[in-house]
């Protein structure tokens, strides 16, 4: 790397750091920094990418430091390049919270660009050891993924009950209206469940109905009708349905033993086929030194058919990346399960050039650093590259909406689409001899996952250059 050039870039940025600029729509400093990286003629592509990573680190550091523009920082972050595709911790609110656990609800997908998924909501449930969540039902269909730990989930209908011992990697489809209760059956580990809901009444609003608890829905009824329904005196009814008054209760070891005395595995409820679905146990669709992709698709699993949602688990090895690709039809909601990394995506919607007729189309680089708990949206057709950090694998759970007829089209790597184009079409389109085109599109032979920029840089420089530069 060229430390001197970096010093130059960052000193320019310090001079231009004024509040009015920070308040502008896009973080001008980040864009300016990217621009300076692009302009460095002496940089190779991987050095430019390293340079952009430095920009991100710098901006992050600046925001952490706060400073003169403190009050504007939140605004800048919200309207940075990642908006409206990236969500972080601050975009969640706690809807249930106690010392035993909580349920976090992600804000609505209410931006005009996210119209296609406005009727979905995402929640994350965290249950501490031995926490019992009281029975509730929702006016929403849902698909859940057990991201950590071990639990027992019971699904109740009038004619039957299914109780399942679930563990990390299990997927469960819960039909709307099903009464559900669950317990963390482990003595030490937390139970974490990621849930995607599709409301069936008010678009984008999933209501929780507590039968038991301080806010039991029975409280809404007149005593007269309650007494008639249960043939029991109303004061006794109120006391009973109030229960302990808490949505989460600690169970004893004996209670846990009794409640979790069931078969293991995510058995599909209320259906004839009782195949166990554990995402981690699926044979990888793609796998090499740089990462693994596993998937459960509505094509193979009837229970996901009507909701048309697939789930994928992507484990990108530290330093590696996923090839650039786009989805033909599905909208992906990625949730970082573990680790860190970043992604870049080309978006025509956010670019100023594409709005009026006659101006050439251009694509905005939407990018963000992502870590455990980050959520990001990748719309269909949008080319995207996801990269794991240098020192941690990036583990990503992806809900694929409209998954049934979706295809992933790789834009680089072993099976990239350019390889399918005839010689003549290549020469016409690229304006250079087809052999030259083939040389470029055929160079990377890894399938789907490949070396990321940090690994390539390390090889070229014999490693360590980046670290040295930062401390100089
Ligand atoms: C979307 O929802 C968030 C959080 O609920 C809110 O702050 C924001 O104003 C909403 N945006 C629109 C366009 O409605
Ligand atoms: C991801 O891959 C790493 C090895 O590269 C492995 O140790 C880890 O268990 C994997 N994660 C999951 C959830 O399979
Ligand atoms: Cu877009």
Tab-separated table of C-alpha atoms and ligand atoms in Angstrom:
chain	number	residue	atom	x	y	z
A	1	UNK	CA	0.000	0.000	0.000
A	2	UNK	CA	0.943	3.627	-0.289
A	3	UNK	CA	0.753	5.163	3.152
A	4	UNK	CA	1.480	8.617	1.860
A	5	UNK	CA	-1.580	8.701	-0.382
A	6	UNK	CA	-3.727	7.657	2.539
A	7	UNK	CA	-2.413	10.411	4.740
A	8	UNK	CA	-3.312	12.810	1.956
A	9	UNK	CA	-6.842	11.477	1.573
A	10	UNK	CA	-7.572	11.640	5.249
A	11	UNK	CA	-6.123	15.090	5.759
A	12	UNK	CA	-8.333	16.419	2.951
A	13	UNK	CA	-11.294	14.906	4.725
A	14	UNK	CA	-10.479	16.529	8.051
A	15	UNK	CA	-10.421	19.978	6.489
A	16	UNK	CA	-13.802	19.488	4.830
A	17	UNK	CA	-15.538	18.156	7.930
A	18	UNK	CA	-18.222	20.802	8.460
A	19	UNK	CA	-21.644	20.358	10.006
A	20	UNK	CA	-23.623	21.561	7.034
A	21	UNK	CA	-22.061	18.883	4.862
A	22	UNK	CA	-22.668	16.202	7.442
A	23	UNK	CA	-26.329	17.145	7.448
A	24	UNK	CA	-26.653	16.536	3.728
A	25	UNK	CA	-28.606	13.592	2.446
A	26	UNK	CA	-25.697	11.217	1.793
A	27	UNK	CA	-22.694	11.212	4.057
A	28	UNK	CA	-20.558	13.388	1.812
A	29	UNK	CA	-17.354	12.386	3.490
A	30	UNK	CA	-17.794	8.744	2.718
A	31	UNK	CA	-18.626	9.420	-0.923
A	32	UNK	CA	-15.719	11.823	-1.214
A	33	UNK	CA	-13.403	9.281	0.321
A	34	UNK	CA	-14.612	6.606	-2.118
A	35	UNK	CA	-14.075	9.045	-4.930
A	36	UNK	CA	-10.506	9.704	-3.869
A	37	UNK	CA	-9.859	5.956	-3.732
A	38	UNK	CA	-11.191	5.552	-7.260
A	39	UNK	CA	-8.930	8.320	-8.490
A	40	UNK	CA	-5.694	6.745	-7.287
A	41	UNK	CA	-4.209	5.651	-10.617
A	42	UNK	CA	-1.401	3.783	-8.923
A	43	UNK	CA	-3.777	1.550	-6.968
A	44	UNK	CA	-4.711	-1.923	-8.137
A	45	UNK	CA	-8.353	-2.958	-7.840
A	46	UNK	CA	-7.759	-4.743	-4.546
A	47	UNK	CA	-5.900	-1.740	-3.171
A	48	UNK	CA	-8.810	0.452	-4.166
A	49	UNK	CA	-11.132	-1.883	-2.371
A	50	UNK	CA	-8.852	-1.793	0.666
A	51	UNK	CA	-8.926	1.958	0.424
A	52	UNK	CA	-12.734	1.951	0.466
A	53	UNK	CA	-12.673	-0.289	3.525
A	54	UNK	CA	-10.386	2.258	5.212
A	55	UNK	CA	-12.965	4.938	4.354
A	56	UNK	CA	-15.687	2.930	6.036
A	57	UNK	CA	-13.535	2.409	9.122
A	58	UNK	CA	-12.704	6.089	9.205
A	59	UNK	CA	-16.362	7.161	9.006
A	60	UNK	CA	-17.315	4.625	11.653
A	61	UNK	CA	-14.579	5.913	13.913
A	62	UNK	CA	-15.664	9.490	13.313
A	63	UNK	CA	-19.240	8.694	14.291
A	64	UNK	CA	-18.096	6.873	17.380
A	65	UNK	CA	-16.045	9.898	18.398
A	66	UNK	CA	-19.015	12.174	17.894
A	67	UNK	CA	-17.676	15.734	18.060
A	68	UNK	CA	-18.989	19.052	16.840
A	69	UNK	CA	-21.714	17.511	14.681
A	70	UNK	CA	-22.955	15.136	17.354
A	71	UNK	CA	-26.632	15.864	16.929
A	72	UNK	CA	-26.551	15.178	13.219
A	73	UNK	CA	-24.813	11.835	13.403
A	74	UNK	CA	-27.988	9.752	13.702
A	75	UNK	CA	-29.468	11.475	10.693
A	76	UNK	CA	-26.372	10.888	8.620
A	77	UNK	CA	-26.350	7.211	9.459
A	78	UNK	CA	-30.000	6.779	8.654
A	79	UNK	CA	-29.641	8.420	5.291
A	80	UNK	CA	-26.284	6.975	4.352
A	81	UNK	CA	-25.677	4.845	1.318
A	82	UNK	CA	-27.245	1.812	2.924
A	83	UNK	CA	-30.668	3.421	3.357
A	84	UNK	CA	-33.307	1.893	3.047
A	85	UNK	CA	-31.796	-1.564	2.645
A	86	UNK	CA	-29.938	-2.042	5.921
A	87	UNK	CA	-31.274	-2.339	9.454
A	88	UNK	CA	-29.359	-2.509	12.697
A	89	UNK	CA	-29.955	-2.874	16.393
A	90	UNK	CA	-31.454	0.594	16.652
A	91	UNK	CA	-34.197	-0.340	14.175
A	92	UNK	CA	-35.566	-2.977	16.560
A	93	UNK	CA	-37.897	-2.309	19.483
A	94	UNK	CA	-38.547	-4.582	22.439
A	95	UNK	CA	-42.184	-5.690	22.459
A	96	UNK	CA	-41.797	-8.101	25.360
A	97	UNK	CA	-38.964	-7.779	27.855
A	98	UNK	CA	-38.133	-9.214	31.227
A	99	UNK	CA	-35.149	-10.634	33.059
A	100	UNK	CA	-35.957	-13.997	31.433
A	101	UNK	CA	-35.892	-12.916	27.833
A	102	UNK	CA	-37.315	-10.637	25.200
A	103	UNK	CA	-38.916	-10.320	21.806
A	104	UNK	CA	-37.479	-7.708	19.463
A	105	UNK	CA	-39.501	-6.424	16.524
A	106	UNK	CA	-37.850	-4.900	13.475
A	107	UNK	CA	-39.479	-1.726	12.173
A	108	UNK	CA	-41.829	-1.969	9.214
A	109	UNK	CA	-40.461	-2.279	5.701
A	110	UNK	CA	-42.325	0.934	4.930
A	111	UNK	CA	-40.007	2.618	2.429
A	112	UNK	CA	-41.485	3.020	-1.060
A	113	UNK	CA	-38.695	0.828	-2.485
A	114	UNK	CA	-39.685	-2.035	-0.205
A	115	UNK	CA	-43.336	-2.225	-1.297
A	116	UNK	CA	-43.012	-5.888	-2.274
A	117	UNK	CA	-42.169	-6.886	1.305
A	118	UNK	CA	-44.262	-4.329	3.208
A	119	UNK	CA	-46.458	-7.163	4.455
A	120	UNK	CA	-43.609	-8.934	6.244
A	121	UNK	CA	-42.263	-8.418	9.739
A	122	UNK	CA	-39.182	-9.803	11.391
A	123	UNK	CA	-38.800	-10.608	15.085
A	124	UNK	CA	-36.014	-12.059	17.177
A	125	UNK	CA	-36.911	-13.962	20.334
A	126	UNK	CA	-34.291	-14.483	23.024
A	127	UNK	CA	-35.153	-16.855	25.882
A	128	UNK	CA	-32.810	-17.267	28.805
A	129	UNK	CA	-32.274	-20.777	30.227
A	130	UNK	CA	-35.542	-22.290	31.519
A	131	UNK	CA	-37.709	-19.393	30.341
A	132	UNK	CA	-41.275	-20.350	29.448
A	133	UNK	CA	-43.223	-18.113	27.027
A	134	UNK	CA	-46.976	-18.263	27.720
A	135	UNK	CA	-49.449	-19.391	25.007
A	136	UNK	CA	-50.285	-16.763	22.364
A	137	UNK	CA	-51.556	-16.667	18.808
A	138	UNK	CA	-50.936	-14.236	15.959
A	139	UNK	CA	-52.930	-13.004	12.976
A	140	UNK	CA	-49.966	-13.894	10.784
A	141	UNK	CA	-48.412	-16.847	9.041
A	142	UNK	CA	-44.824	-17.353	10.024
A	143	UNK	CA	-41.619	-19.225	9.410
A	144	UNK	CA	-39.168	-19.573	12.270
A	145	UNK	CA	-35.499	-20.468	12.375
A	146	UNK	CA	-33.745	-21.619	15.538
A	147	UNK	CA	-30.519	-19.626	15.448
A	148	UNK	CA	-29.090	-20.750	18.776
A	149	UNK	CA	-29.796	-23.138	21.603
A	150	UNK	CA	-32.434	-25.755	22.278
A	151	UNK	CA	-36.128	-25.361	22.902
A	152	UNK	CA	-39.468	-27.082	22.957
A	153	UNK	CA	-42.222	-25.490	20.924
A	154	UNK	CA	-45.855	-26.523	21.215
A	155	UNK	CA	-48.404	-25.751	18.531
A	156	UNK	CA	-52.018	-26.092	19.544
A	157	UNK	CA	-55.189	-26.470	17.574
A	158	UNK	CA	-58.532	-27.680	18.833
A	159	UNK	CA	-58.102	-31.187	17.478
A	160	UNK	CA	-54.454	-31.729	18.295
A	161	UNK	CA	-51.198	-30.496	19.706
A	162	UNK	CA	-47.708	-30.910	18.284
A	163	UNK	CA	-44.795	-30.502	20.640
A	164	UNK	CA	-41.379	-30.454	19.072
A	165	UNK	CA	-37.936	-30.406	20.529
A	166	UNK	CA	-36.070	-27.957	18.342
A	167	UNK	CA	-32.414	-27.118	18.177
A	168	UNK	CA	-30.071	-24.837	16.293
A	169	UNK	CA	-30.778	-24.931	12.541
A	170	UNK	CA	-34.381	-26.168	12.744
A	171	UNK	CA	-37.038	-24.553	10.595
A	172	UNK	CA	-40.721	-24.525	11.440
A	173	UNK	CA	-43.738	-23.220	9.585
A	174	UNK	CA	-46.395	-21.898	11.966
A	175	UNK	CA	-49.806	-21.332	10.388
A	176	UNK	CA	-51.701	-18.171	11.305
A	177	UNK	CA	-53.931	-18.546	14.346
A	178	UNK	CA	-51.979	-21.424	15.880
A	179	UNK	CA	-51.598	-21.077	19.636
A	180	UNK	CA	-47.926	-21.371	20.468
A	181	UNK	CA	-45.946	-21.697	23.670
A	182	UNK	CA	-42.317	-22.507	24.093
A	183	UNK	CA	-39.592	-23.157	26.570
A	184	UNK	CA	-35.825	-22.938	26.580
A	185	UNK	CA	-35.007	-26.471	27.676
A	186	UNK	CA	-31.311	-25.816	28.241
A	187	UNK	CA	-29.794	-24.970	31.611
A	188	UNK	CA	-27.006	-22.773	30.280
A	189	UNK	CA	-27.465	-21.603	26.701
A	190	UNK	CA	-29.813	-18.916	25.469
A	191	UNK	CA	-32.443	-19.894	22.916
A	192	UNK	CA	-32.587	-17.530	19.929
A	193	UNK	CA	-35.347	-17.721	17.335
A	194	UNK	CA	-35.575	-15.587	14.209
A	195	UNK	CA	-39.083	-15.304	12.847
A	196	UNK	CA	-40.533	-13.913	9.648
A	197	UNK	CA	-44.230	-13.065	9.862
A	198	UNK	CA	-46.716	-12.482	7.095
A	199	UNK	CA	-49.784	-10.767	8.575
A	200	UNK	CA	-53.151	-11.915	7.224
A	201	UNK	CA	-55.271	-8.912	8.191
A	202	UNK	CA	-53.607	-5.484	8.394
A	203	UNK	CA	-50.681	-5.312	5.973
A	204	UNK	CA	-47.435	-5.018	7.900
A	205	UNK	CA	-49.069	-5.355	11.317
A	206	UNK	CA	-48.935	-8.639	13.232
A	207	UNK	CA	-50.977	-8.597	16.431
A	208	UNK	CA	-50.191	-10.882	19.351
A	209	UNK	CA	-53.188	-12.316	21.222
A	210	UNK	CA	-52.524	-13.318	24.817
A	211	UNK	CA	-55.119	-15.708	26.208
A	212	UNK	CA	-53.356	-15.778	29.557
A	213	UNK	CA	-51.696	-12.847	31.270
A	214	UNK	CA	-52.166	-9.360	32.644
A	215	UNK	CA	-53.534	-8.254	29.294
A	216	UNK	CA	-55.541	-11.407	28.490
A	217	UNK	CA	-58.010	-10.782	25.665
A	218	UNK	CA	-60.722	-12.221	27.916
A	219	UNK	CA	-60.559	-8.974	29.898
A	220	UNK	CA	-62.198	-7.238	26.953
A	221	UNK	CA	-65.431	-9.228	27.341
A	222	UNK	CA	-68.351	-8.496	29.603
A	223	UNK	CA	-68.638	-10.591	32.763
A	224	UNK	CA	-72.063	-11.726	31.652
A	225	UNK	CA	-70.782	-13.403	28.505
A	226	UNK	CA	-67.692	-14.840	30.156
A	227	UNK	CA	-69.783	-16.432	32.885
A	228	UNK	CA	-72.097	-17.877	30.299
A	229	UNK	CA	-69.207	-19.224	28.225
A	230	UNK	CA	-67.402	-20.943	31.103
A	231	UNK	CA	-70.303	-21.441	33.497
A	232	UNK	CA	-68.002	-20.050	36.155
A	233	UNK	CA	-68.117	-16.962	38.287
A	234	UNK	CA	-66.350	-13.977	36.636
A	235	UNK	CA	-63.991	-13.084	39.512
A	236	UNK	CA	-62.607	-16.590	39.420
A	237	UNK	CA	-62.243	-16.405	35.620
A	238	UNK	CA	-60.384	-13.108	35.754
A	239	UNK	CA	-57.999	-14.416	38.370
A	240	UNK	CA	-57.325	-17.559	36.373
A	241	UNK	CA	-56.705	-15.911	33.016
A	242	UNK	CA	-54.484	-13.291	34.565
A	243	UNK	CA	-52.155	-16.125	35.503
A	244	UNK	CA	-48.907	-14.877	36.962
A	245	UNK	CA	-49.352	-11.675	34.981
A	246	UNK	CA	-46.051	-12.190	33.194
A	247	UNK	CA	-45.493	-13.182	29.551
A	248	UNK	CA	-42.286	-15.067	30.440
A	249	UNK	CA	-41.999	-17.352	33.466
A	250	UNK	CA	-39.159	-19.426	34.870
A	251	UNK	CA	-39.846	-23.168	34.862
A	252	UNK	CA	-38.477	-25.732	37.271
A	253	UNK	CA	-36.211	-28.543	36.112
A	254	UNK	CA	-38.995	-31.095	36.526
A	255	UNK	CA	-41.354	-28.973	34.459
A	256	UNK	CA	-38.748	-28.675	31.729
A	257	UNK	CA	-38.131	-32.400	31.748
A	258	UNK	CA	-41.847	-33.066	31.378
A	259	UNK	CA	-42.390	-30.409	28.702
A	260	UNK	CA	-39.457	-31.524	26.582
A	261	UNK	CA	-40.195	-35.235	26.628
A	262	UNK	CA	-40.683	-35.356	22.844
A	263	UNK	CA	-39.051	-36.439	19.646
A	264	UNK	CA	-36.082	-34.416	18.472
A	265	UNK	CA	-36.101	-32.332	15.344
A	266	UNK	CA	-38.216	-29.836	13.515
A	267	UNK	CA	-41.169	-31.991	12.607
A	268	UNK	CA	-43.642	-30.256	10.395
A	269	UNK	CA	-46.826	-29.598	12.283
A	270	UNK	CA	-50.294	-30.449	11.037
A	271	UNK	CA	-49.241	-32.269	7.917
A	272	UNK	CA	-48.816	-35.795	6.711
A	273	UNK	CA	-45.154	-35.535	5.815
A	274	UNK	CA	-43.172	-35.468	9.019
A	275	UNK	CA	-39.715	-34.987	7.615
A	276	UNK	CA	-37.212	-33.340	9.902
A	277	UNK	CA	-35.995	-30.059	8.513
A	278	UNK	CA	-32.719	-28.802	9.842
A	279	UNK	CA	-31.025	-26.288	7.601
A	280	UNK	CA	-27.566	-27.246	8.823
A	281	UNK	CA	-28.156	-30.870	7.916
A	282	UNK	CA	-28.972	-30.149	4.286
A	283	UNK	CA	-26.322	-31.092	1.778
A	284	UNK	CA	-24.580	-27.860	0.718
A	285	UNK	CA	-25.693	-26.507	-2.664
A	286	UNK	CA	-22.303	-24.807	-2.931
A	287	UNK	CA	-19.206	-25.572	-0.959
A	288	UNK	CA	-15.492	-24.879	-1.227
A	289	UNK	CA	-12.651	-23.461	0.884
A	290	UNK	CA	-14.203	-20.004	0.819
A	291	UNK	CA	-17.707	-20.788	1.947
A	292	UNK	CA	-20.822	-22.915	2.054
A	293	UNK	CA	-24.421	-22.409	0.994
A	294	UNK	CA	-27.263	-24.586	2.261
A	295	UNK	CA	-30.874	-24.183	1.425
A	296	UNK	CA	-34.416	-25.329	2.170
A	297	UNK	CA	-36.692	-24.487	-0.707
A	298	UNK	CA	-40.500	-24.390	-1.144
A	299	UNK	CA	-39.963	-26.579	-4.217
A	300	UNK	CA	-38.918	-29.543	-2.075
A	301	UNK	CA	-40.863	-28.801	1.070
A	302	UNK	CA	-44.631	-28.671	0.718
A	303	UNK	CA	-45.051	-26.809	3.969
A	304	UNK	CA	-43.280	-23.778	2.564
A	305	UNK	CA	-45.109	-23.956	-0.736
A	306	UNK	CA	-48.104	-21.699	-0.112
A	307	UNK	CA	-46.103	-19.071	1.752
A	308	UNK	CA	-43.436	-19.363	-0.998
A	309	UNK	CA	-40.489	-18.666	1.291
A	310	UNK	CA	-37.147	-20.425	1.140
A	311	UNK	CA	-34.347	-20.283	3.695
A	312	UNK	CA	-30.651	-20.335	2.996
A	313	UNK	CA	-27.679	-20.433	5.302
A	314	UNK	CA	-24.496	-18.900	3.977
A	315	UNK	CA	-21.227	-19.394	5.795
A	316	UNK	CA	-18.494	-17.334	4.161
A	317	UNK	CA	-15.018	-18.257	5.356
A	318	UNK	CA	-13.042	-15.383	6.866
A	319	UNK	CA	-11.440	-13.338	4.114
A	320	UNK	CA	-13.588	-14.992	1.452
A	321	UNK	CA	-16.491	-13.635	-0.524
A	322	UNK	CA	-19.573	-14.705	-2.415
A	323	UNK	CA	-19.356	-14.189	-6.168
A	324	UNK	CA	-21.269	-11.257	-7.593
A	325	UNK	CA	-24.742	-12.508	-8.514
A	326	UNK	CA	-28.361	-11.520	-8.725
A	327	UNK	CA	-31.626	-13.281	-7.950
A	328	UNK	CA	-34.085	-13.630	-10.802
A	329	UNK	CA	-37.221	-13.288	-8.700
A	330	UNK	CA	-36.753	-13.552	-4.984
A	331	UNK	CA	-36.314	-10.722	-2.541
A	332	UNK	CA	-33.717	-11.707	0.025
A	333	UNK	CA	-33.822	-10.675	3.658
A	334	UNK	CA	-30.417	-11.492	5.123
A	335	UNK	CA	-29.910	-11.679	8.889
A	336	UNK	CA	-26.349	-11.910	10.166
A	337	UNK	CA	-26.254	-14.826	12.585
A	338	UNK	CA	-22.601	-14.579	13.531
A	339	UNK	CA	-19.413	-12.842	12.491
A	340	UNK	CA	-18.787	-9.705	10.497
A	341	UNK	CA	-18.335	-8.532	6.959
A	342	UNK	CA	-19.699	-6.143	4.391
A	343	UNK	CA	-21.646	-6.090	1.176
A	344	UNK	CA	-21.871	-3.921	-1.899
A	345	UNK	CA	-24.899	-3.782	-4.162
A	346	UNK	CA	-25.666	-1.932	-7.409
A	347	UNK	CA	-29.013	-0.148	-7.172
A	348	UNK	CA	-30.577	1.824	-10.026
A	349	UNK	CA	-33.366	3.144	-7.790
A	350	UNK	CA	-31.179	5.282	-5.569
A	351	UNK	CA	-29.129	6.719	-8.382
A	352	UNK	CA	-29.979	10.240	-9.500
A	353	UNK	CA	-29.257	9.423	-13.136
A	354	UNK	CA	-32.110	7.013	-13.707
A	355	UNK	CA	-35.026	9.220	-12.745
A	356	UNK	CA	-35.644	11.298	-15.870
A	357	UNK	CA	-35.861	10.013	-19.415
A	358	UNK	CA	-32.918	10.555	-21.690
A	359	UNK	CA	-30.288	10.477	-18.947
A	360	UNK	CA	-28.137	7.369	-18.933
A	361	UNK	CA	-28.922	4.805	-16.289
A	362	UNK	CA	-26.486	4.656	-13.443
A	363	UNK	CA	-26.211	2.540	-10.335
A	364	UNK	CA	-25.598	3.610	-6.787
A	365	UNK	CA	-23.128	1.602	-4.737
A	366	UNK	CA	-25.225	0.587	-1.723
A	367	UNK	CA	-22.867	-0.774	0.912
A	368	UNK	CA	-22.654	-1.452	4.585
A	369	UNK	CA	-20.614	-3.107	7.238
A	370	UNK	CA	-22.744	-5.871	8.748
A	371	UNK	CA	-22.412	-7.777	11.999
A	372	UNK	CA	-24.478	-10.072	14.207
A	373	UNK	CA	-28.033	-8.771	14.250
A	374	UNK	CA	-27.758	-6.666	11.079
A	375	UNK	CA	-30.535	-7.211	8.556
A	376	UNK	CA	-30.245	-6.305	4.887
A	377	UNK	CA	-32.485	-6.510	1.864
A	378	UNK	CA	-31.382	-7.528	-1.623
A	379	UNK	CA	-34.067	-6.914	-4.266
A	380	UNK	CA	-34.309	-9.117	-7.382
A	381	UNK	CA	-32.117	-8.220	-10.337
A	382	UNK	CA	-29.700	-6.286	-8.123
A	383	UNK	CA	-26.101	-7.500	-8.394
A	384	UNK	CA	-24.608	-7.983	-4.943
A	385	UNK	CA	-21.299	-9.102	-3.424
A	386	UNK	CA	-20.997	-10.192	0.193
A	387	UNK	CA	-17.602	-10.394	1.882
A	388	UNK	CA	-16.552	-11.924	5.198
A	389	UNK	CA	-14.236	-9.919	7.425
A	390	UNK	CA	-10.562	-10.825	7.528
A	391	UNK	CA	-10.738	-12.530	10.876
A	392	UNK	CA	-14.227	-13.976	11.262
A	393	UNK	CA	-16.534	-16.132	9.190
A	394	UNK	CA	-19.714	-14.381	8.142
A	395	UNK	CA	-22.740	-16.550	8.903
A	396	UNK	CA	-25.883	-15.348	7.244
A	397	UNK	CA	-29.468	-16.594	7.411
A	398	UNK	CA	-31.444	-15.571	4.333
A	399	UNK	CA	-35.228	-15.569	3.998
A	400	UNK	CA	-35.995	-15.792	0.301
A	401	UNK	CA	-39.387	-14.333	-0.542
A	402	UNK	CA	-40.844	-15.630	-3.839
A	403	UNK	CA	-38.332	-18.453	-3.766
A	404	UNK	CA	-40.123	-21.095	-5.825
A	405	UNK	CA	-39.201	-19.955	-9.311
A	406	UNK	CA	-36.095	-18.072	-8.306
A	407	UNK	CA	-32.729	-18.629	-9.914
A	408	UNK	CA	-29.394	-17.224	-8.844
A	409	UNK	CA	-27.304	-15.903	-11.699
A	410	UNK	CA	-23.562	-15.663	-10.991
A	411	UNK	CA	-21.736	-12.795	-12.701
A	412	UNK	CA	-18.225	-14.127	-12.017
A	413	UNK	CA	-16.671	-17.453	-11.089
A	414	UNK	CA	-16.969	-20.882	-12.582
A	415	UNK	CA	-20.526	-20.828	-13.938
A	416	UNK	CA	-20.948	-17.156	-14.688
A	417	UNK	CA	-23.484	-16.085	-17.296
A	418	UNK	CA	-20.901	-14.418	-19.591
A	419	UNK	CA	-19.568	-17.839	-20.494
A	420	UNK	CA	-22.868	-18.652	-22.223
A	421	UNK	CA	-22.619	-15.814	-24.725
A	422	UNK	CA	-21.528	-16.588	-28.318
A	423	UNK	CA	-18.179	-15.332	-29.574
A	424	UNK	CA	-19.786	-12.918	-32.005
A	425	UNK	CA	-22.092	-11.468	-29.378
A	426	UNK	CA	-19.120	-11.081	-27.022
A	427	UNK	CA	-17.148	-9.199	-29.648
A	428	UNK	CA	-20.107	-6.990	-30.472
A	429	UNK	CA	-21.026	-6.272	-26.886
A	430	UNK	CA	-17.571	-5.903	-25.399
A	431	UNK	CA	-15.900	-4.453	-28.487
A	432	UNK	CA	-12.830	-6.604	-27.972
A	433	UNK	CA	-11.698	-10.010	-29.276
A	434	UNK	CA	-13.667	-12.849	-27.684
A	435	UNK	CA	-10.476	-14.497	-26.475
A	436	UNK	CA	-9.713	-11.474	-24.354
A	437	UNK	CA	-13.213	-11.524	-22.928
A	438	UNK	CA	-12.940	-15.243	-22.222
A	439	UNK	CA	-9.629	-14.743	-20.526
A	440	UNK	CA	-11.225	-12.346	-18.058
A	441	UNK	CA	-14.503	-14.142	-17.444
A	442	UNK	CA	-12.719	-17.497	-17.244
A	443	UNK	CA	-9.922	-16.494	-14.906
A	444	UNK	CA	-11.674	-17.203	-11.615
A	445	UNK	CA	-12.580	-20.869	-11.601
A	446	UNK	CA	-14.030	-21.188	-8.108
A	447	UNK	CA	-17.730	-21.891	-7.937
A	448	UNK	CA	-19.805	-19.381	-5.944
A	449	UNK	CA	-17.385	-18.615	-3.108
A	450	UNK	CA	-13.934	-17.226	-3.783
A	451	UNK	CA	-10.973	-15.406	-2.274
A	452	UNK	CA	-11.914	-11.949	-1.063
A	453	UNK	CA	-9.871	-8.764	-1.500
A	454	UNK	CA	-8.030	-9.132	1.811
A	455	UNK	CA	-6.777	-12.618	0.914
A	456	UNK	CA	-5.611	-11.515	-2.519
A	457	UNK	CA	-3.901	-8.488	-1.062
A	458	UNK	CA	-2.132	-10.602	1.526
A	459	UNK	CA	-0.729	-12.913	-1.132
A	460	UNK	CA	0.605	-10.060	-3.215
A	461	UNK	CA	2.130	-8.124	-0.362
A	462	UNK	CA	3.230	-11.041	1.762
A	463	UNK	CA	0.702	-9.952	4.413
A	464	UNK	CA	0.890	-7.387	7.158
A	465	UNK	CA	1.131	-4.340	4.901
A	466	UNK	CA	-2.324	-3.158	5.848
A	467	UNK	CA	-1.663	-3.391	9.552
A	468	UNK	CA	1.684	-1.596	9.247
A	469	UNK	CA	0.139	1.186	7.259
A	470	UNK	CA	-2.519	1.772	9.878
A	471	UNK	CA	-0.028	2.145	12.704
A	472	UNK	CA	2.386	4.375	10.855
B	1	LIG	C1	-41.352	3.877	8.729
B	1	LIG	O1	-41.393	3.388	10.047
B	1	LIG	C2	-40.467	4.000	10.925
B	1	LIG	C3	-40.480	3.291	12.250
B	1	LIG	O2	-41.744	2.796	12.570
B	1	LIG	C4	-40.813	5.479	11.053
B	1	LIG	O3	-39.891	6.115	11.913
B	1	LIG	C5	-40.763	6.106	9.668
B	1	LIG	O4	-41.172	7.456	9.744
B	1	LIG	C6	-41.668	5.354	8.692
B	1	LIG	N1	-41.464	5.869	7.360
B	1	LIG	C7	-42.454	6.066	6.493
B	1	LIG	C8	-42.067	6.490	5.129
B	1	LIG	O5	-43.615	5.885	6.805
B	2	LIG	C1	-19.159	-22.076	9.422
B	2	LIG	O1	-17.907	-22.579	8.987
B	2	LIG	C2	-16.931	-22.758	10.015
B	2	LIG	C3	-15.688	-23.323	9.372
B	2	LIG	O2	-15.307	-22.590	8.261
B	2	LIG	C4	-17.433	-23.725	11.065
B	2	LIG	O3	-16.520	-23.818	12.107
B	2	LIG	C5	-18.800	-23.260	11.579
B	2	LIG	O4	-19.311	-24.197	12.470
B	2	LIG	C6	-19.759	-23.047	10.426
B	2	LIG	N1	-21.022	-22.564	10.960
B	2	LIG	C7	-22.162	-23.234	10.846
B	2	LIG	C8	-23.333	-22.624	11.512
B	2	LIG	O5	-22.257	-24.272	10.222
B	3	LIG	CU1	-32.568	-0.627	-6.339
